[in-house]
CSV table of C-alpha atoms and ligand atoms in Angstrom, one decimal:
chain,number,residue,atom,x,y,z
C,1,UNK,CA,-10.6,8.0,-71.0
C,2,UNK,CA,-7.7,9.4,-69.0
C,3,UNK,CA,-8.1,12.2,-66.5
C,4,UNK,CA,-7.4,15.0,-69.0
C,5,UNK,CA,-9.8,13.7,-71.6
C,6,UNK,CA,-12.5,13.6,-68.8
C,7,UNK,CA,-11.7,17.2,-67.9
C,8,UNK,CA,-11.9,18.2,-71.6
C,9,UNK,CA,-15.3,16.5,-71.8
C,10,UNK,CA,-16.6,18.3,-68.8
C,11,UNK,CA,-15.2,21.6,-70.0
C,12,UNK,CA,-16.7,21.3,-73.4
C,13,UNK,CA,-20.1,20.2,-72.1
C,14,UNK,CA,-20.2,23.0,-69.6
C,15,UNK,CA,-18.8,25.8,-71.8
C,16,UNK,CA,-20.4,29.1,-70.9
C,17,UNK,CA,-18.8,32.5,-71.6
C,18,UNK,CA,-18.6,35.2,-68.9
C,19,UNK,CA,-16.5,38.2,-69.5
C,20,UNK,CA,-15.6,38.4,-65.8
C,21,UNK,CA,-13.7,35.1,-66.0
C,22,UNK,CA,-10.1,36.2,-66.6
C,23,UNK,CA,-8.6,32.7,-66.2
C,24,UNK,CA,-10.8,29.6,-66.3
C,25,UNK,CA,-10.2,25.9,-66.6
C,26,UNK,CA,-6.6,24.9,-67.6
C,27,UNK,CA,-4.4,26.8,-65.3
C,28,UNK,CA,-3.4,26.2,-61.7
C,29,UNK,CA,-6.0,28.5,-60.4
C,30,UNK,CA,-8.9,30.6,-61.8
C,31,UNK,CA,-9.0,34.3,-61.7
C,32,UNK,CA,-12.2,36.3,-61.7
C,33,UNK,CA,-13.4,40.0,-61.5
C,34,UNK,CA,-15.6,41.1,-58.6
C,35,UNK,CA,-17.9,43.9,-59.6
C,36,UNK,CA,-17.4,47.3,-57.9
C,37,UNK,CA,-19.4,47.6,-54.7
C,38,UNK,CA,-20.0,43.9,-54.3
C,39,UNK,CA,-18.6,41.1,-52.2
C,40,UNK,CA,-17.9,37.5,-53.1
C,41,UNK,CA,-20.1,34.8,-51.5
C,42,UNK,CA,-18.5,31.3,-51.5
C,43,UNK,CA,-19.9,28.0,-50.4
C,44,UNK,CA,-19.3,24.3,-50.9
C,45,UNK,CA,-21.2,21.1,-50.4
C,46,UNK,CA,-20.4,17.4,-51.0
C,47,UNK,CA,-22.8,14.8,-52.3
C,48,UNK,CA,-21.7,11.2,-51.4
C,49,UNK,CA,-23.3,8.3,-53.3
C,50,UNK,CA,-25.7,6.3,-51.2
C,51,UNK,CA,-25.8,9.0,-48.5
C,52,UNK,CA,-27.0,12.2,-50.3
C,53,UNK,CA,-28.6,10.4,-53.3
C,54,UNK,CA,-29.7,6.8,-53.9
C,55,UNK,CA,-27.0,4.9,-55.8
C,56,UNK,CA,-29.2,4.3,-58.8
C,57,UNK,CA,-29.7,8.1,-59.3
C,58,UNK,CA,-29.2,9.1,-62.9
C,59,UNK,CA,-25.9,10.8,-63.7
C,60,UNK,CA,-27.7,13.8,-65.1
C,61,UNK,CA,-29.6,14.3,-61.9
C,62,UNK,CA,-26.5,14.0,-59.8
C,63,UNK,CA,-24.9,16.7,-62.0
C,64,UNK,CA,-27.9,19.0,-61.6
C,65,UNK,CA,-28.3,18.4,-57.8
C,66,UNK,CA,-24.6,18.8,-57.0
C,67,UNK,CA,-24.8,22.4,-58.3
C,68,UNK,CA,-28.4,23.0,-57.1
C,69,UNK,CA,-27.6,22.4,-53.4
C,70,UNK,CA,-24.8,25.0,-53.6
C,71,UNK,CA,-26.8,27.6,-55.5
C,72,UNK,CA,-29.5,27.1,-52.8
C,73,UNK,CA,-26.9,28.3,-50.2
C,74,UNK,CA,-26.2,31.4,-52.3
C,75,UNK,CA,-30.0,31.9,-52.7
C,76,UNK,CA,-30.4,32.0,-48.9
C,77,UNK,CA,-27.8,34.8,-48.7
C,78,UNK,CA,-29.6,36.8,-51.5
C,79,UNK,CA,-26.6,36.2,-53.8
C,80,UNK,CA,-26.4,36.1,-57.6
C,81,UNK,CA,-24.5,33.0,-58.6
C,82,UNK,CA,-21.6,33.5,-61.1
C,83,UNK,CA,-19.0,30.7,-60.9
C,84,UNK,CA,-18.5,27.1,-59.8
C,85,UNK,CA,-15.7,24.6,-59.1
C,86,UNK,CA,-16.3,20.9,-59.4
C,87,UNK,CA,-14.3,18.3,-57.5
C,88,UNK,CA,-15.2,14.9,-58.8
C,89,UNK,CA,-14.2,11.6,-57.2
C,90,UNK,CA,-15.1,8.8,-59.7
C,91,UNK,CA,-14.8,5.0,-59.2
C,92,UNK,CA,-13.8,4.6,-62.9
C,93,UNK,CA,-13.5,6.7,-66.1
C,94,UNK,CA,-17.0,6.0,-67.6
C,95,UNK,CA,-17.3,8.4,-70.5
C,96,UNK,CA,-21.1,7.9,-70.8
C,97,UNK,CA,-21.6,8.6,-67.1
C,98,UNK,CA,-19.4,11.8,-67.1
C,99,UNK,CA,-21.0,13.1,-70.2
C,100,UNK,CA,-24.5,12.7,-68.7
C,101,UNK,CA,-23.3,14.2,-65.4
C,102,UNK,CA,-21.9,17.2,-67.1
C,103,UNK,CA,-25.1,17.7,-69.1
C,104,UNK,CA,-27.2,17.8,-66.0
C,105,UNK,CA,-24.7,20.2,-64.3
C,106,UNK,CA,-24.6,22.4,-67.4
C,107,UNK,CA,-28.4,22.5,-67.7
C,108,UNK,CA,-28.7,24.2,-64.3
C,109,UNK,CA,-25.5,26.3,-64.7
C,110,UNK,CA,-26.9,27.8,-68.0
C,111,UNK,CA,-30.2,28.7,-66.3
C,112,UNK,CA,-28.3,30.8,-63.8
C,113,UNK,CA,-25.4,32.0,-66.0
C,114,UNK,CA,-22.8,30.1,-63.9
C,115,UNK,CA,-19.4,29.5,-65.5
C,116,UNK,CA,-17.4,26.4,-64.4
C,117,UNK,CA,-13.9,27.8,-63.7
C,118,UNK,CA,-12.0,24.8,-62.3
C,119,UNK,CA,-12.1,21.7,-60.2
C,120,UNK,CA,-10.3,18.4,-59.6
C,121,UNK,CA,-10.8,14.9,-60.9
C,122,UNK,CA,-9.7,11.9,-58.8
C,123,UNK,CA,-10.5,8.2,-58.5
C,124,UNK,CA,-12.3,6.7,-55.5
C,125,UNK,CA,-15.9,6.1,-54.3
C,126,UNK,CA,-18.4,8.3,-56.1
C,127,UNK,CA,-18.6,11.7,-54.5
C,128,UNK,CA,-19.1,15.2,-55.9
C,129,UNK,CA,-18.0,18.4,-54.3
C,130,UNK,CA,-19.1,21.7,-55.8
C,131,UNK,CA,-17.9,25.1,-54.7
C,132,UNK,CA,-20.2,28.0,-55.8
C,133,UNK,CA,-19.3,31.6,-56.0
C,134,UNK,CA,-21.7,34.5,-56.3
C,135,UNK,CA,-22.0,38.2,-55.6
C,136,UNK,CA,-24.1,40.4,-53.3
C,137,UNK,CA,-24.0,44.2,-52.9
C,138,UNK,CA,-21.4,44.9,-50.2
C,139,UNK,CA,-22.9,44.4,-46.7
C,140,UNK,CA,-26.3,43.3,-48.0
C,141,UNK,CA,-26.1,39.5,-47.9
C,142,UNK,CA,-28.8,37.9,-45.8
C,143,UNK,CA,-27.7,36.2,-42.7
C,144,UNK,CA,-29.1,33.4,-40.4
C,145,UNK,CA,-29.0,35.9,-37.5
C,146,UNK,CA,-31.2,39.0,-37.4
C,147,UNK,CA,-34.7,37.6,-36.8
C,148,UNK,CA,-36.6,39.8,-34.4
C,149,UNK,CA,-39.5,39.0,-32.1
C,150,UNK,CA,-42.7,39.6,-34.0
C,151,UNK,CA,-41.3,38.9,-37.5
C,152,UNK,CA,-43.3,36.8,-39.8
C,153,UNK,CA,-41.7,33.5,-40.9
C,154,UNK,CA,-42.1,32.7,-44.6
C,155,UNK,CA,-41.0,30.1,-47.1
C,156,UNK,CA,-40.6,30.3,-50.8
C,157,UNK,CA,-41.9,26.9,-51.7
C,158,UNK,CA,-43.3,23.5,-50.7
C,159,UNK,CA,-41.8,21.3,-48.0
C,160,UNK,CA,-41.6,17.5,-47.7
C,161,UNK,CA,-41.9,16.7,-51.4
C,162,UNK,CA,-38.3,15.5,-51.9
C,163,UNK,CA,-38.4,13.4,-48.7
C,164,UNK,CA,-41.7,11.9,-50.0
C,165,UNK,CA,-40.0,11.2,-53.3
C,166,UNK,CA,-37.3,9.2,-51.5
C,167,UNK,CA,-40.1,7.4,-49.6
C,168,UNK,CA,-41.9,6.5,-52.8
C,169,UNK,CA,-38.6,5.2,-54.4
C,170,UNK,CA,-38.0,3.0,-51.3
C,171,UNK,CA,-41.6,1.7,-51.5
C,172,UNK,CA,-41.3,0.7,-55.1
C,173,UNK,CA,-37.6,0.1,-55.9
C,174,UNK,CA,-38.7,-1.9,-59.1
C,175,UNK,CA,-39.7,1.4,-60.6
C,176,UNK,CA,-36.1,2.7,-60.6
C,177,UNK,CA,-36.0,5.8,-62.7
C,178,UNK,CA,-39.1,4.9,-64.6
C,179,UNK,CA,-40.5,7.0,-61.7
C,180,UNK,CA,-39.9,10.1,-63.7
C,181,UNK,CA,-42.1,9.4,-66.7
C,182,UNK,CA,-45.5,10.8,-65.6
C,183,UNK,CA,-45.4,14.5,-64.6
C,184,UNK,CA,-49.1,14.4,-63.7
C,185,UNK,CA,-48.6,11.8,-60.9
C,186,UNK,CA,-48.0,13.2,-57.5
C,187,UNK,CA,-45.4,10.5,-56.6
C,188,UNK,CA,-43.5,11.2,-59.8
C,189,UNK,CA,-43.5,15.0,-59.0
C,190,UNK,CA,-42.0,14.1,-55.5
C,191,UNK,CA,-39.2,12.1,-57.1
C,192,UNK,CA,-38.5,15.0,-59.4
C,193,UNK,CA,-38.4,17.3,-56.4
C,194,UNK,CA,-35.8,15.0,-54.9
C,195,UNK,CA,-33.7,14.7,-58.1
C,196,UNK,CA,-34.0,18.2,-59.5
C,197,UNK,CA,-34.3,20.8,-56.8
C,198,UNK,CA,-34.8,24.3,-58.1
C,199,UNK,CA,-32.6,26.8,-56.2
C,200,UNK,CA,-34.6,29.8,-55.2
C,201,UNK,CA,-32.2,32.4,-56.6
C,202,UNK,CA,-34.6,35.1,-57.8
C,203,UNK,CA,-36.6,34.6,-54.6
C,204,UNK,CA,-33.5,35.1,-52.4
C,205,UNK,CA,-32.6,38.3,-54.3
C,206,UNK,CA,-36.2,39.5,-54.0
C,207,UNK,CA,-36.2,39.0,-50.2
C,208,UNK,CA,-32.8,40.8,-49.8
C,209,UNK,CA,-34.6,44.2,-49.4
C,210,UNK,CA,-37.1,43.0,-46.8
C,211,UNK,CA,-35.9,40.0,-44.8
C,212,UNK,CA,-34.3,40.3,-41.3
C,213,UNK,CA,-32.8,36.8,-41.7
C,214,UNK,CA,-32.8,33.8,-44.1
C,215,UNK,CA,-31.6,30.2,-44.5
C,216,UNK,CA,-32.2,27.5,-47.1
C,217,UNK,CA,-34.0,24.4,-45.9
C,218,UNK,CA,-31.8,21.5,-46.6
C,219,UNK,CA,-31.9,19.4,-43.4
C,220,UNK,CA,-35.6,19.9,-42.7
C,221,UNK,CA,-37.7,22.9,-41.5
C,222,UNK,CA,-37.3,22.1,-37.8
C,223,UNK,CA,-33.5,21.8,-37.9
C,224,UNK,CA,-32.9,24.8,-40.2
C,225,UNK,CA,-35.3,27.2,-38.5
C,226,UNK,CA,-33.6,26.0,-35.3
C,227,UNK,CA,-30.3,27.5,-36.6
C,228,UNK,CA,-32.0,30.9,-37.3
C,229,UNK,CA,-33.6,30.9,-33.8
C,230,UNK,CA,-30.3,30.0,-32.1
C,231,UNK,CA,-28.3,32.6,-33.9
C,232,UNK,CA,-31.0,35.2,-33.5
C,233,UNK,CA,-31.6,34.3,-29.8
C,234,UNK,CA,-35.3,34.0,-30.3
C,235,UNK,CA,-38.0,31.3,-30.5
C,236,UNK,CA,-40.8,30.6,-32.9
C,237,UNK,CA,-44.4,29.5,-33.3
C,238,UNK,CA,-45.3,27.6,-36.4
C,239,UNK,CA,-48.7,26.3,-37.7
C,240,UNK,CA,-48.6,22.9,-39.3
C,241,UNK,CA,-51.7,23.7,-41.3
C,242,UNK,CA,-50.0,26.6,-43.0
C,243,UNK,CA,-46.9,24.6,-44.2
C,244,UNK,CA,-47.1,24.4,-48.0
C,245,UNK,CA,-47.1,20.7,-49.0
C,246,UNK,CA,-48.5,19.3,-45.8
C,247,UNK,CA,-52.0,19.1,-47.1
C,248,UNK,CA,-51.1,17.4,-50.3
C,249,UNK,CA,-48.8,14.9,-48.5
C,250,UNK,CA,-51.5,14.1,-45.8
C,251,UNK,CA,-53.9,13.1,-48.6
C,252,UNK,CA,-51.6,10.3,-49.8
C,253,UNK,CA,-49.6,9.4,-46.6
C,254,UNK,CA,-50.6,9.0,-43.0
C,255,UNK,CA,-51.0,12.2,-41.1
C,256,UNK,CA,-48.0,11.3,-38.9
C,257,UNK,CA,-45.8,10.6,-41.9
C,258,UNK,CA,-46.8,13.7,-43.8
C,259,UNK,CA,-46.1,15.7,-40.6
C,260,UNK,CA,-42.6,14.1,-40.2
C,261,UNK,CA,-41.7,14.7,-43.8
C,262,UNK,CA,-42.7,18.5,-43.9
C,263,UNK,CA,-41.0,19.1,-40.6
C,264,UNK,CA,-37.8,17.1,-40.9
C,265,UNK,CA,-37.7,15.3,-44.2
C,266,UNK,CA,-34.9,17.5,-45.7
C,267,UNK,CA,-33.7,18.1,-49.3
C,268,UNK,CA,-36.4,20.9,-49.7
C,269,UNK,CA,-34.0,23.6,-50.9
C,270,UNK,CA,-36.5,26.4,-50.4
C,271,UNK,CA,-35.6,29.6,-48.7
C,272,UNK,CA,-37.0,30.4,-45.2
C,273,UNK,CA,-36.9,34.0,-44.2
C,274,UNK,CA,-38.1,36.2,-41.4
C,275,UNK,CA,-39.7,39.5,-42.4
C,276,UNK,CA,-40.9,42.4,-40.2
C,277,UNK,CA,-44.7,42.6,-40.5
C,278,UNK,CA,-44.6,46.1,-42.0
C,279,UNK,CA,-42.5,44.8,-44.9
C,280,UNK,CA,-44.4,41.6,-45.5
C,281,UNK,CA,-46.7,42.9,-48.2
C,282,UNK,CA,-43.8,44.3,-50.2
C,283,UNK,CA,-41.9,41.0,-49.8
C,284,UNK,CA,-44.9,39.0,-51.0
C,285,UNK,CA,-45.1,41.2,-54.1
C,286,UNK,CA,-41.4,41.0,-54.8
C,287,UNK,CA,-41.4,37.2,-54.6
C,288,UNK,CA,-44.6,37.0,-56.6
C,289,UNK,CA,-42.8,38.9,-59.4
C,290,UNK,CA,-40.4,36.0,-59.6
C,291,UNK,CA,-43.3,33.6,-60.3
C,292,UNK,CA,-43.2,32.0,-56.8
C,293,UNK,CA,-45.5,32.4,-53.7
C,294,UNK,CA,-44.3,33.5,-50.4
C,295,UNK,CA,-46.2,31.6,-47.7
C,296,UNK,CA,-46.5,32.7,-44.1
C,297,UNK,CA,-46.0,29.7,-41.7
C,298,UNK,CA,-45.7,31.4,-38.3
C,299,UNK,CA,-43.9,34.1,-36.3
C,300,UNK,CA,-40.8,34.8,-34.3
C,301,UNK,CA,-41.5,34.8,-30.5
C,302,UNK,CA,-39.6,35.9,-27.4
C,303,UNK,CA,-40.0,32.5,-25.7
C,304,UNK,CA,-37.0,30.4,-26.7
C,305,UNK,CA,-37.6,27.1,-28.6
C,306,UNK,CA,-39.7,26.0,-31.6
C,307,UNK,CA,-43.4,25.3,-31.0
C,308,UNK,CA,-45.5,23.7,-33.8
C,309,UNK,CA,-49.2,23.4,-33.5
C,310,UNK,CA,-51.6,21.3,-35.5
C,311,UNK,CA,-54.9,22.7,-36.9
C,312,UNK,CA,-56.6,21.8,-33.6
C,313,UNK,CA,-54.1,23.9,-31.7
C,314,UNK,CA,-52.3,20.9,-30.1
C,315,UNK,CA,-48.5,21.1,-29.7
C,316,UNK,CA,-46.6,18.6,-31.9
C,317,UNK,CA,-43.4,16.9,-30.7
C,318,UNK,CA,-40.6,16.9,-33.2
C,319,UNK,CA,-38.5,13.9,-32.2
C,320,UNK,CA,-35.8,14.0,-34.9
C,321,UNK,CA,-35.0,17.6,-35.8
C,322,UNK,CA,-33.8,17.1,-39.3
C,323,UNK,CA,-30.7,15.2,-40.3
C,324,UNK,CA,-27.4,15.2,-38.6
C,325,UNK,CA,-24.6,13.1,-40.2
C,326,UNK,CA,-22.9,12.4,-36.9
C,327,UNK,CA,-25.9,11.8,-34.7
P,1,ADP,P1,-3.4,20.6,-60.8
P,1,ADP,O1,-2.7,19.3,-60.9
P,1,ADP,O2,-2.5,21.8,-61.0
P,1,ADP,O3,-4.3,20.7,-59.6
P,1,ADP,P2,-5.3,19.5,-62.6
P,1,ADP,O4,-4.4,18.7,-63.6
P,1,ADP,O5,-5.9,18.8,-61.5
P,1,ADP,O6,-4.4,20.7,-62.1
P,1,ADP,O7,-6.4,20.3,-63.4
P,1,ADP,C1,-6.1,20.9,-64.6
P,1,ADP,C2,-7.2,22.0,-64.8
P,1,ADP,O8,-8.4,21.4,-65.0
P,1,ADP,C3,-7.3,23.0,-63.7
P,1,ADP,O9,-7.6,24.3,-64.2
P,1,ADP,C4,-8.5,22.5,-62.9
P,1,ADP,O10,-9.1,23.5,-62.2
P,1,ADP,C5,-9.3,21.9,-64.0
P,1,ADP,N1,-10.2,20.8,-63.6
P,1,ADP,C6,-9.7,19.5,-63.1
P,1,ADP,N2,-10.8,18.7,-62.8
P,1,ADP,C7,-11.9,19.5,-63.1
P,1,ADP,C8,-13.3,19.2,-63.1
P,1,ADP,N3,-13.8,18.0,-62.6
P,1,ADP,N4,-14.1,20.2,-63.5
P,1,ADP,C9,-13.7,21.4,-63.9
P,1,ADP,N5,-12.4,21.7,-64.0
P,1,ADP,C10,-11.5,20.7,-63.6
P,2,MG,MG1,-5.5,18.9,-59.2
């Protein structure tokens, strides 16, 4: 397949009609309408083979995840996704691989009504860059800054599962992707969390009316909460026992490892937000109406820094605060 046949294949697999796409794939640039009273949110993220996903990851899952990590960024801003661009760097023109990749991408795109409006296709080591675009009512997007002392810190889903999935894959490489066959097994669920993160779009929108700040957790709770605290010039106190996922992980892993995974494992793609205590109940109800549970994990404090206490009240040392590509 040549470059243009590959683009055709991607385009036909990801076909989704939106009336606000004025010019889509096929021209030198796309043109879109932005609804009255809204602003455009734009973000981009690259997945590099062997670094952001194991090299034996299925093409469908790479397609899904490359979009998911970007939709997660829009979710953290309280945005409604609308469009995506896809820059693919492929080692060869493998039709089967590209078809499967596009299927995974399209599966998630359809769930969120995201139209693929352009991209680029080049040859080189496998890497996928997606740019996602979405809308928020003007001036209403959630920011990392804005957390106030006394705010409750909440998350929209479990932590550590994806990192545990990676751990299970490394422990049992012979399983390969047979690791996804039994949805009742905890280790299989963790591998699914790694391969198929669910961007918290509805939850982000639900929080937009109540949260003082928000971020999506991609590099680990400690690192990403750290960004909120730095930009908000505050500190925080977190209770390990409240972190959703910690209990389940500590039943199958050592306490130390479960703790490390929930605090700094990464790849969680849940939204963390800070909510003033007098808005917490409304925020919980709004998130509940999306089918998710908002879990309180701690509060914002005046004293700078992040303190994490175990159920006995002892302070925990976080040695590696998340994941830094250049550390
Ligand atoms: P140009 O050379 O002007 O950059 P290309 O030949 O690279 O244009 O691309 C032709 C059209 O196909 C453009 O509209 C571009 O956005 C789209 N396109 C290229 N690669 C992809 C891709 N991987 N996914 C979606 N659209 C793509
Ligand atoms: Mg081009």
